[in-house]
Structures are given as structure tokens and as C-alpha cells.
């Protein structure tokens, strides 16, 4: 009798241990890196949904005097900052390398030198601590910033608007990403930065132009390119030229233009096209959820217009949290948890892919 009780007790203890081990295995604790442009960022993400820490070292001040990001300067800053960020991240998350279950890294798209700094650091950590290395597409990262709001419901459509990208991404199911439209020239954020420069606003000009846009009126009739075209593409270079010509002409004739009105007119032109194309895309791709992500997703005008339009539809609208719209490693950690479940894994031969892109949705290929 005693023996049977003992055996039973031992089995119970063992199953308790196994349960504990299973639980420990199921918990994902990812150290993620993001160095694709001008932010050096390292985060610790639990289960793809909880930010234990998200360290972001920005280089904006170093690039401001050049009016944009200088790739060589960016790489050098990443080298200086990366180990500091790793140590800070582990310390503030109260975790050690032994607690981690994986290392995630942005491998493209982005600046090749900048990407390589993060990739090298991530490889070293993964190799030294026998951890899986998870390669993450930067755009998947931007989209997965919304995972901290709530898990993405599929099918979903994402509008990703940043300094380097403007695209509509169709996600029929988890792990599948297809481009259905993109900018044919400048990205939306890049256009904000370029017209901001003409107005004497420091890089990155987006936030200041956005603020000014709420103080003026739409008095300049700037073009809304490709708005009525039967596709989901964008073009902002015509708008940029129209804006710059207007300002230069005024300078030549000694006229002073109202900066708030200029900003409102410009912002309306950008957001009208972004929203019109997104709604056209939703007519063809009936998604359960619409996602707004990327640096320009912080734009108040864009958020308001989309709120208004999407409230007329039976669809969930999820915006990336304001703090996670710009580049950061937390979004990379969230994306990595999903990608790892789908088998994503890299070895020590992982290289930077500066021009990394999703495939086009078959019937939209151009
Ligand atoms: O996603 P992000 O941090 O970097 C890239 O991957 O490009 O985006 C940075 C871009 C910059 O062009 C910046 O001017 C723009 O996002 N941006 C904004 C706003 N906040 C940042 N553009 C318009 N309105 C904003 N509120
Ligand atoms: Zn970005």
C-alpha cells in the first residue's frame, strides 16, 4: 500500500515537473534587434504580446544637419550603441541570456550597413548562447506593432506608411503577406520630410507638419495623384514638386505664404489619396481587420480620416500604438514570435537584404 502511494506520488511529482517544463518551453522570450535605419533598438518580448523592455537609441540629432539619414553616419552610430542597448535591455527586463528562447533580427529592407550591424550582433548572441536566430522583415515588424493592441484577425489588410515605404499589404491568413499596391516613387514619410525641408522644418518633418496642418485651412489646390486610377498604387512625387514650385514661386515674387495653410493643404492631399486607395482595396479584399502601421501611422489627420471612413464599414480598425509607430525592436519581437511558430529560422549565413519585398498578390502583379 505504502509502495503504491509512493509510486503514485512520484508519478504526480513527475507530471508536475513535466507540466512545468512544458510551460517553460511554451513561454517565448525573445531578444529582438532593429537597426535598419536610424534607430538602434533592442527589446525583450514575452509571448509576442508583452513588452518587458524596448530600448530605442535615436540618431536623429546627428542626421538633422544633413536634412536626412546619412548611411555611413547611421552605421557608425549603430556600432557605438548596439552593445549598450543589449546590456540595457537585459538589465531593465530583469532577464539573463539563459532565460531567452530566441534572438530576432531585422534583415531587410533598409540600409545595408545599418542592417549588418544588427545582424552581426544578433548572430553573436544566438551563436554564443545556442539560441535560434529568427529573421524578420521590417515591414512585418511594423504590422505586428498592432499585436500589442490585440492579436491580428485574418483576413487582414494593412496600410504601411513610413519614411521608406507606402504599401497596402493583404494578409489572407497568418504568416502570408502579399502586396496589392505601393508607391511608384516617393514614400509618404519621405515626402513629408522633403516638403518640410523647404518650409525650414528639421528632419524628420512629419510630426511638425502634422501639428501645423491642424492649425490651417486647405487653400492650395495640390494634386491628388492616381486617386481615381483603377489600381492600389500611390505617387507622391508630383505633389512634392507642386509644393516646392509653389514655395519657390512665392519666394521669387516676394510673397509670404501661410505655413499652416500650406501644411493643411499638403496633408489633405496625402491623406485623401491614402484613404481613398485603402477603401478601394477593401472593396476588393474584404478584410476582418484593417491595420495602420509605420512612422506615418502616427499622423493625426490620417488616423482621423480613417476612423471616419472605417466607421461606415463592418470592420475592426487597429492602429499601431503611437509609441510603436516609428522603428523599434518591440515590433520585431512580436513578429518573430509568429514567424517562429511558422518555422522561420536562419543560420550563421544570414545576410542583409536591403531590397527585401513581399510578393505581389497574383492578380495584382504589374
Ligand atoms: O517607420 P519610420 O520610423 O522609419 C522608416 O521605416 O522609414 O518612419 C519615419 C517617417 C519619417 O519620414 C517621419 O517624418 C514620418 O515617419 N512621421 C510622420 C509623423 N510622425 C513620423 N509623418 C507624418 N505625420 C506624423 N505625425
Ligand atoms: Zn520603419
Coordinates of C-alpha atoms and ligand atoms in Angstrom, one line a residue:
X1 CA 0.0 0.0 0.0
X2 CA 2.7 2.4 1.0
X3 CA 4.7 1.4 -2.1
X4 CA 1.6 2.2 -4.4
X5 CA 1.2 5.6 -2.7
X6 CA 4.8 6.3 -3.2
X7 CA 4.7 5.3 -6.9
X8 CA 1.6 7.4 -7.4
X9 CA 3.2 10.4 -5.6
X10 CA 6.3 10.1 -7.7
X11 CA 4.3 10.0 -10.8
X12 CA 2.3 13.1 -9.7
X13 CA 5.5 14.9 -8.9
X14 CA 7.0 13.9 -12.3
X15 CA 3.9 15.0 -14.2
X16 CA 4.1 18.3 -12.3
X17 CA 7.7 18.7 -13.3
X18 CA 6.8 17.8 -16.9
X19 CA 4.0 20.4 -16.9
X20 CA 6.3 23.0 -15.5
X21 CA 8.9 22.1 -18.2
X22 CA 6.2 22.3 -20.9
X23 CA 5.1 25.6 -19.7
X24 CA 8.6 26.9 -19.6
X25 CA 9.1 25.7 -23.1
X26 CA 5.9 27.3 -24.3
X27 CA 6.8 30.7 -22.9
X28 CA 8.6 32.6 -25.6
X29 CA 11.2 35.2 -24.5
X30 CA 12.8 36.8 -27.5
X31 CA 15.6 39.3 -27.6
X32 CA 14.9 41.3 -30.7
X33 CA 17.1 43.8 -32.7
X34 CA 16.2 46.6 -35.1
X35 CA 18.9 48.6 -36.8
X36 CA 17.5 49.0 -40.4
X37 CA 17.7 52.8 -40.5
X38 CA 18.5 55.5 -37.9
X39 CA 17.3 53.9 -34.6
X40 CA 19.3 51.3 -32.7
X41 CA 16.8 49.3 -30.8
X42 CA 16.8 46.2 -28.6
X43 CA 13.8 44.7 -26.9
X44 CA 12.7 41.7 -24.8
X45 CA 9.3 40.4 -25.8
X46 CA 7.3 37.7 -23.9
X47 CA 5.0 35.5 -25.9
X48 CA 4.8 38.1 -28.8
X49 CA 2.4 40.3 -26.9
X50 CA 4.2 41.6 -23.8
X51 CA 7.0 44.2 -23.8
X52 CA 9.4 43.6 -21.0
X53 CA 11.6 46.4 -22.3
X54 CA 12.1 48.3 -25.6
X55 CA 15.3 50.3 -25.7
X56 CA 15.5 52.8 -28.6
X57 CA 18.6 54.9 -29.1
X58 CA 17.7 57.5 -31.8
X59 CA 20.3 59.2 -34.0
X60 CA 18.0 61.9 -35.3
X61 CA 20.2 64.8 -34.0
X62 CA 23.2 63.5 -35.9
X63 CA 21.3 63.4 -39.2
X64 CA 19.4 66.7 -38.7
X65 CA 22.1 68.9 -40.0
X66 CA 22.2 66.9 -43.3
X67 CA 18.4 67.1 -43.7
X68 CA 18.0 63.3 -43.8
X69 CA 19.7 60.0 -42.9
X70 CA 23.4 59.6 -43.9
X71 CA 24.0 55.9 -44.3
X72 CA 27.7 55.9 -43.1
X73 CA 26.9 58.0 -40.1
X74 CA 24.0 55.7 -39.2
X75 CA 26.2 52.5 -39.4
X76 CA 28.8 54.1 -37.1
X77 CA 26.2 55.1 -34.5
X78 CA 24.7 51.6 -34.6
X79 CA 28.2 50.1 -33.8
X80 CA 28.6 52.6 -30.9
X81 CA 25.2 51.9 -29.5
X82 CA 24.4 48.2 -30.0
X83 CA 26.2 46.6 -27.0
X84 CA 25.0 49.4 -24.8
X85 CA 21.4 48.7 -25.9
X86 CA 21.7 45.0 -25.4
X87 CA 23.0 45.4 -21.8
X88 CA 20.4 48.0 -21.0
X89 CA 17.6 45.8 -22.4
X90 CA 18.6 42.7 -20.4
X91 CA 19.1 44.7 -17.3
X92 CA 15.8 46.6 -17.4
X93 CA 13.8 43.4 -18.4
X94 CA 15.5 41.6 -15.4
X95 CA 16.4 38.6 -17.6
X96 CA 19.7 36.9 -18.5
X97 CA 20.8 35.2 -21.7
X98 CA 19.8 31.9 -20.1
X99 CA 16.2 32.9 -19.8
X100 CA 15.9 33.6 -23.6
X101 CA 14.2 31.3 -26.1
X102 CA 15.3 33.1 -29.3
X103 CA 17.0 36.0 -30.9
X104 CA 15.2 38.1 -33.6
X105 CA 16.7 40.4 -36.2
X106 CA 15.5 42.7 -39.0
X107 CA 17.4 41.6 -42.1
X108 CA 15.7 43.9 -44.6
X109 CA 14.5 46.1 -46.1
X110 CA 16.8 49.0 -45.0
X111 CA 20.3 50.5 -45.2
X112 CA 22.8 47.7 -45.8
X113 CA 25.4 49.0 -43.4
X114 CA 22.9 49.6 -40.6
X115 CA 21.3 46.2 -41.1
X116 CA 24.6 44.4 -41.0
X117 CA 25.5 45.8 -37.5
X118 CA 22.3 44.4 -36.0
X119 CA 22.6 41.1 -37.9
X120 CA 26.2 40.6 -36.7
X121 CA 25.2 41.4 -33.1
X122 CA 22.2 39.1 -33.2
X123 CA 24.3 36.2 -34.7
X124 CA 26.9 36.6 -32.0
X125 CA 24.3 36.4 -29.2
X126 CA 22.5 33.4 -30.9
X127 CA 25.7 31.5 -31.5
X128 CA 27.2 32.1 -28.1
X129 CA 24.0 31.1 -26.2
X130 CA 22.8 28.3 -28.5
X131 CA 19.6 30.2 -29.4
X132 CA 17.6 30.1 -32.6
X133 CA 18.0 33.1 -34.9
X134 CA 14.7 34.4 -36.3
X135 CA 15.0 36.6 -39.4
X136 CA 12.3 39.3 -39.6
X137 CA 11.1 41.5 -42.5
X138 CA 11.0 45.1 -41.2
X139 CA 7.5 45.6 -42.7
X140 CA 6.1 42.5 -41.0
X141 CA 7.5 44.1 -37.8
X142 CA 5.6 47.4 -38.4
X143 CA 2.4 45.4 -39.0
X144 CA 3.0 43.4 -35.8
X145 CA 3.3 46.5 -33.7
X146 CA -0.5 46.2 -33.5
X147 CA -0.1 42.7 -31.9
X148 CA 0.4 44.7 -28.6
X149 CA -3.2 46.0 -29.0
X150 CA -4.8 42.6 -29.7
X151 CA -4.0 39.6 -31.8
X152 CA -4.5 40.2 -35.6
X153 CA -7.7 38.8 -37.0
X154 CA -7.5 37.3 -40.5
X155 CA -8.0 38.1 -43.3
X156 CA -6.5 41.5 -42.7
X157 CA -5.4 44.4 -44.8
X158 CA -2.5 46.7 -43.7
X159 CA -1.6 50.2 -44.8
X160 CA 2.1 50.6 -44.0
X161 CA 3.3 54.2 -44.3
X162 CA 6.8 55.1 -43.3
X163 CA 9.8 57.1 -44.4
X164 CA 10.9 54.4 -46.8
X165 CA 7.6 52.6 -47.6
X166 CA 4.0 53.2 -48.6
X167 CA 2.2 50.0 -49.4
X168 CA -1.0 48.0 -49.0
X169 CA -0.4 44.5 -47.7
X170 CA -3.0 41.8 -48.0
X171 CA -2.8 39.0 -45.3
X172 CA -5.3 36.2 -46.1
X173 CA -4.1 34.2 -43.2
X174 CA -1.4 34.3 -40.5
X175 CA 2.1 34.2 -42.0
X176 CA 1.0 35.2 -45.5
X177 CA 1.8 38.7 -46.9
X178 CA 1.0 39.9 -50.4
X179 CA 1.5 43.4 -51.8
X180 CA -1.5 44.8 -53.7
X181 CA -0.3 48.3 -54.1
X182 CA 2.7 50.5 -53.4
X183 CA 4.2 53.9 -54.1
X184 CA 5.7 54.3 -57.6
X185 CA 8.1 57.0 -56.4
X186 CA 8.5 58.7 -53.0
X187 CA 7.2 57.2 -49.8
X188 CA 4.7 59.3 -47.8
X189 CA 7.1 60.0 -44.9
X190 CA 9.9 60.9 -47.3
X191 CA 7.5 63.4 -48.9
X192 CA 6.7 65.0 -45.5
X193 CA 10.4 65.3 -44.8
X194 CA 11.2 66.8 -48.2
X195 CA 8.5 69.5 -48.2
X196 CA 9.3 70.1 -44.5
X197 CA 12.8 71.0 -45.5
X198 CA 11.5 73.6 -47.9
X199 CA 9.5 75.1 -45.1
X200 CA 12.6 75.2 -42.9
X201 CA 11.4 72.3 -40.6
X202 CA 14.0 70.0 -39.2
X203 CA 14.2 66.3 -40.2
X204 CA 12.0 64.3 -39.6
X205 CA 9.4 66.9 -40.5
X206 CA 6.3 64.7 -40.3
X207 CA 5.3 65.4 -36.7
X208 CA 5.7 69.2 -37.1
X209 CA 3.8 69.4 -40.4
X210 CA 1.1 67.2 -38.9
X211 CA 0.7 69.7 -36.0
X212 CA 0.7 72.7 -38.3
X213 CA -1.9 71.0 -40.5
X214 CA -4.4 71.2 -37.6
X215 CA -4.0 75.0 -37.5
X216 CA -4.6 76.0 -41.1
X217 CA -7.0 75.6 -44.0
X218 CA -6.9 73.8 -47.3
X219 CA -6.4 76.9 -49.5
X220 CA -3.8 75.5 -52.1
X221 CA -5.2 73.1 -54.6
X222 CA -2.5 70.4 -54.5
X223 CA -2.8 67.4 -56.8
X224 CA -4.2 64.1 -55.6
X225 CA -2.2 61.8 -57.9
X226 CA -3.7 58.4 -59.1
X227 CA -6.7 58.8 -56.8
X228 CA -9.2 57.7 -59.4
X229 CA -6.9 55.2 -61.1
X230 CA -8.1 51.6 -61.1
X231 CA -5.3 50.2 -59.0
X232 CA -4.0 50.4 -55.5
X233 CA -0.8 52.3 -56.2
X234 CA 0.3 55.7 -55.0
X235 CA 2.5 58.5 -56.3
X236 CA 3.7 61.5 -54.3
X237 CA 6.5 63.0 -56.4
X238 CA 4.0 65.2 -58.3
X239 CA 2.6 66.6 -55.1
X240 CA 6.2 67.2 -53.8
X241 CA 7.1 69.1 -57.0
X242 CA 3.8 71.1 -56.9
X243 CA 4.5 72.1 -53.3
X244 CA 8.2 73.1 -53.9
X245 CA 7.2 75.1 -57.0
X246 CA 4.5 77.0 -55.1
X247 CA 7.0 77.9 -52.3
X248 CA 9.8 78.8 -54.8
X249 CA 7.5 80.9 -56.9
X250 CA 6.3 82.8 -53.8
X251 CA 9.9 83.4 -52.8
X252 CA 10.7 84.8 -56.2
X253 CA 7.8 87.3 -56.2
X254 CA 8.4 88.2 -52.5
X255 CA 5.1 86.8 -51.3
X256 CA 4.8 85.2 -47.9
X257 CA 2.8 82.0 -47.7
X258 CA 0.9 80.9 -44.7
X259 CA 2.7 77.9 -43.4
X260 CA -0.3 76.4 -41.6
X261 CA -2.4 76.6 -44.8
X262 CA 0.5 75.0 -46.7
X263 CA 0.7 72.2 -44.2
X264 CA -3.1 71.6 -44.2
X265 CA -3.3 71.6 -48.0
X266 CA -0.4 69.2 -48.2
X267 CA -1.6 66.8 -45.5
X268 CA -5.1 66.7 -47.0
X269 CA -3.7 65.8 -50.4
X270 CA -1.6 62.9 -48.9
X271 CA -4.3 61.6 -46.6
X272 CA -7.1 61.9 -49.2
X273 CA -5.2 59.6 -51.6
X274 CA -4.1 57.1 -48.9
X275 CA -7.6 56.8 -47.5
X276 CA -9.3 56.6 -51.0
X277 CA -6.9 53.8 -52.1
X278 CA -7.3 51.9 -48.9
X279 CA -11.1 52.0 -49.2
X280 CA -10.9 50.8 -52.8
X281 CA -8.7 48.0 -51.7
X282 CA -11.2 47.0 -49.0
X283 CA -13.9 46.8 -51.6
X284 CA -11.9 44.1 -53.4
X285 CA -10.3 42.5 -50.4
X286 CA -13.0 42.2 -47.7
X287 CA -10.9 42.0 -44.6
X288 CA -12.0 41.4 -41.0
X289 CA -9.4 43.9 -39.8
X290 CA -7.7 47.0 -41.2
X291 CA -4.2 47.8 -39.8
X292 CA -2.5 51.2 -39.9
X293 CA 1.3 50.9 -39.2
X294 CA 4.6 52.6 -39.8
X295 CA 6.1 56.0 -38.9
X296 CA 3.4 58.0 -40.7
X297 CA 0.7 56.0 -38.9
X298 CA 1.3 58.5 -36.0
X299 CA -0.3 61.2 -38.3
X300 CA -3.4 62.6 -36.6
X301 CA -5.0 63.6 -39.8
X302 CA -4.7 60.2 -41.3
X303 CA -5.9 58.4 -38.2
X304 CA -9.0 60.8 -38.0
X305 CA -9.9 60.3 -41.7
X306 CA -9.5 56.5 -41.5
X307 CA -11.6 56.5 -38.3
X308 CA -14.3 58.3 -40.1
X309 CA -14.3 56.2 -43.3
X310 CA -13.9 52.8 -41.5
X311 CA -16.7 53.5 -39.0
X312 CA -19.1 53.2 -42.0
X313 CA -17.9 49.6 -42.6
X314 CA -18.2 46.4 -40.7
X315 CA -14.5 46.1 -39.9
X316 CA -12.1 46.2 -37.0
X317 CA -9.7 49.2 -37.3
X318 CA -6.4 48.6 -35.4
X319 CA -3.8 51.4 -35.3
X320 CA -0.2 50.7 -34.2
X321 CA 0.2 52.3 -30.7
X322 CA 1.6 55.8 -31.1
X323 CA 4.8 54.8 -29.2
X324 CA 5.4 51.9 -31.6
X325 CA 4.7 53.6 -35.0
X326 CA 8.3 54.5 -35.5
X327 CA 11.1 52.0 -35.8
X328 CA 11.6 49.9 -32.7
X329 CA 12.7 46.4 -31.7
X330 CA 9.5 45.5 -29.8
X331 CA 7.6 45.2 -33.1
X332 CA 10.3 42.9 -34.4
X333 CA 10.0 40.7 -31.3
X334 CA 6.2 40.4 -31.8
X335 CA 6.6 39.5 -35.5
X336 CA 9.3 37.0 -34.6
X337 CA 7.1 35.0 -32.2
X338 CA 4.6 34.5 -35.0
X339 CA 7.3 33.7 -37.6
X340 CA 9.0 31.2 -35.3
X341 CA 5.6 29.4 -34.9
X342 CA 5.6 29.1 -38.7
X343 CA 9.2 27.7 -38.8
X344 CA 11.2 30.8 -39.6
X345 CA 14.8 30.2 -38.7
X346 CA 18.2 31.4 -40.0
X347 CA 21.7 30.1 -39.6
X348 CA 25.0 31.9 -39.4
X349 CA 25.0 32.6 -43.2
X350 CA 22.1 35.1 -42.8
X351 CA 22.9 38.3 -44.8
X352 CA 21.3 41.7 -45.1
X353 CA 18.7 42.1 -47.8
X354 CA 18.3 45.9 -48.3
X355 CA 15.6 45.5 -51.0
X356 CA 13.6 42.7 -49.3
X357 CA 10.0 42.8 -50.6
X358 CA 6.8 40.8 -50.3
X359 CA 5.5 39.0 -53.4
X360 CA 2.7 40.7 -55.3
X361 CA -0.8 39.2 -55.0
X362 CA -1.1 37.2 -58.2
X363 CA -3.9 39.1 -60.0
X364 CA -2.4 42.5 -59.0
X365 CA 1.1 41.9 -60.3
X366 CA 2.2 44.7 -62.6
Ligands
LIG1 O1 8.8 53.9 -39.7 P1 9.7 55.0 -39.6 O2 10.2 55.3 -38.1 O3 11.0 54.8 -40.4 C1 11.0 54.1 -41.6 O4 11.0 52.8 -41.6 O5 11.0 54.8 -42.6 O6 9.1 56.3 -40.2 C2 9.7 57.6 -40.2 C3 8.9 58.6 -41.0 C4 9.6 59.9 -41.2 O7 9.5 60.2 -42.6 C5 8.7 60.9 -40.4 O8 8.7 62.2 -40.9 C6 7.4 60.2 -40.5 O9 7.6 58.8 -40.4 N1 6.4 60.6 -39.4 C7 5.3 61.3 -39.7 C8 4.7 61.6 -38.4 N2 5.5 61.0 -37.5 C9 6.6 60.5 -38.1 N3 4.7 61.7 -40.9 C10 3.5 62.4 -40.8 N4 2.9 62.6 -39.6 C11 3.4 62.3 -38.4 N5 2.8 62.5 -37.3
LIG2 ZN1 10.3 51.5 -40.5

